[in-house]
């Protein structure tokens, strides 16, 4: 079974940057597409960004385009989410997940991490 562990969250000020990491426990990491998601208090979990198994194609929600960059290093079984120009509305718990049910741009994934908190102060 795939286990995913997010790290890199924290408390930053508006305009700052953070890089989140998602480490997988299995060698089959490179077999799956991967997504990043977030959930703010009182809101539903939403898709942030996704990447194909090879890293050749990436996808972004409109609210992060131009600010966030997703990447992966299959040799290290790790994916990343570089977040620049952070805004207070980016405050949420961020999750990574693998193996989507169908399209990458969905919240229906089979394997999920436990999340890392990102808080952006104004």
Coordinates of C-alpha atoms in Angstrom, one line a residue:
X1 CA 0.0 0.0 0.0
X2 CA 1.2 3.5 -0.8
X3 CA 2.0 5.8 2.1
X4 CA 2.5 9.5 1.4
X5 CA 3.9 12.0 3.9
X6 CA 3.7 15.7 3.3
X7 CA 6.2 18.2 4.8
X8 CA 7.3 21.8 4.4
X9 CA 4.3 23.6 5.7
X10 CA 4.5 26.5 8.1
X11 CA 3.5 30.0 9.0
X12 CA 4.6 32.7 6.5
X13 CA 3.7 36.2 5.6
X14 CA 1.9 37.3 2.4
X15 CA 4.2 37.4 -0.5
X16 CA 6.6 34.7 0.9
X17 CA 7.3 31.3 -0.6
X18 CA 7.2 27.7 0.6
X19 CA 8.0 24.4 -0.9
X20 CA 6.0 21.4 0.1
X21 CA 7.3 17.9 -0.3
X22 CA 5.4 14.6 -0.7
X23 CA 7.5 11.5 0.0
X24 CA 6.2 8.1 -1.0
X25 CA 7.1 4.9 0.7
X26 CA 6.8 2.7 -2.3
X27 CA 8.9 2.0 -5.4
X28 CA 5.7 2.2 -7.5
X29 CA 5.6 6.0 -6.9
X30 CA 6.5 6.5 -10.6
X31 CA 3.6 4.5 -11.8
X32 CA 0.9 7.0 -10.7
X33 CA -0.2 10.5 -11.4
X34 CA -0.1 12.7 -8.4
X35 CA -2.1 15.7 -7.2
X36 CA -1.9 18.4 -4.5
X37 CA -5.1 19.5 -2.8
X38 CA -6.0 21.8 0.0
X39 CA -8.8 22.2 2.5
X40 CA -9.5 25.4 4.4
X41 CA -11.6 25.4 7.6
X42 CA -15.3 25.1 6.7
X43 CA -14.6 24.5 3.1
X44 CA -14.4 21.4 0.9
X45 CA -11.2 19.9 -0.2
X46 CA -10.2 21.3 -3.6
X47 CA -7.8 20.4 -6.4
X48 CA -4.6 22.6 -6.5
X49 CA -2.3 21.0 -9.0
X50 CA -1.6 17.7 -10.7
X51 CA 1.2 16.0 -12.6
X52 CA 1.4 12.9 -14.7
X53 CA 3.5 9.9 -13.7
X54 CA 6.4 11.0 -16.0
X55 CA 6.1 14.6 -15.1
X56 CA 5.6 15.6 -18.7
X57 CA 2.2 17.2 -18.1
X58 CA 1.1 19.5 -15.3
X59 CA -2.3 21.0 -14.3
X60 CA -3.2 23.9 -12.1
X61 CA -6.3 25.4 -10.6
X62 CA -6.9 28.9 -11.9
X63 CA -6.3 30.4 -8.4
X64 CA -2.7 29.2 -8.3
X65 CA -1.6 29.5 -12.0
X66 CA 1.6 31.5 -12.3
X67 CA 2.3 31.2 -8.5
X68 CA 2.6 27.5 -7.8
X69 CA 4.7 24.9 -9.6
X70 CA 4.4 21.2 -9.3
X71 CA 7.2 18.8 -9.9
X72 CA 8.4 15.3 -9.1
X73 CA 11.6 13.3 -8.8
X74 CA 10.7 9.7 -9.4
X75 CA 14.2 8.6 -8.4
X76 CA 13.6 10.0 -5.0
X77 CA 10.0 9.0 -4.8
X78 CA 9.1 12.6 -4.0
X79 CA 6.9 15.3 -5.4
X80 CA 7.0 19.0 -4.7
X81 CA 4.8 22.0 -4.8
X82 CA 6.7 25.3 -5.0
X83 CA 4.4 28.0 -3.8
X84 CA 5.3 31.6 -4.5
X85 CA 3.6 34.9 -3.8
X86 CA 1.5 33.4 -1.1
X87 CA -1.7 35.0 -0.1
X88 CA -3.8 34.8 3.1
X89 CA -6.5 32.9 1.2
X90 CA -3.9 30.2 0.5
X91 CA -4.1 29.2 4.2
X92 CA -5.2 25.6 4.4
X93 CA -4.1 22.1 5.1
X94 CA -2.3 20.8 1.9
X95 CA -2.5 17.2 0.9
X96 CA -0.8 15.1 -1.7
X97 CA -2.5 12.1 -3.3
X98 CA -1.7 9.4 -5.9
X99 CA -3.6 7.3 -8.4
X100 CA -6.6 9.4 -9.5
X101 CA -9.8 7.7 -10.5
X102 CA -9.9 8.9 -14.1
X103 CA -8.8 12.4 -14.8
X104 CA -6.0 14.0 -12.9
X105 CA -8.1 17.1 -12.2
X106 CA -10.3 15.5 -9.7
X107 CA -10.5 15.0 -5.9
X108 CA -11.0 11.3 -6.3
X109 CA -7.6 9.7 -5.6
X110 CA -6.9 6.3 -4.1
X111 CA -4.0 7.2 -1.8
X112 CA -3.7 10.2 0.5
X113 CA -1.2 11.7 2.8
X114 CA -2.2 13.3 6.2
X115 CA -1.5 16.8 5.2
X116 CA 0.6 19.7 6.2
X117 CA -0.6 23.1 7.5
X118 CA 0.1 26.2 5.5
X119 CA -0.8 29.5 7.2
X120 CA -0.3 32.8 5.4
X121 CA -0.6 36.0 7.5
X122 CA -1.4 39.4 6.0

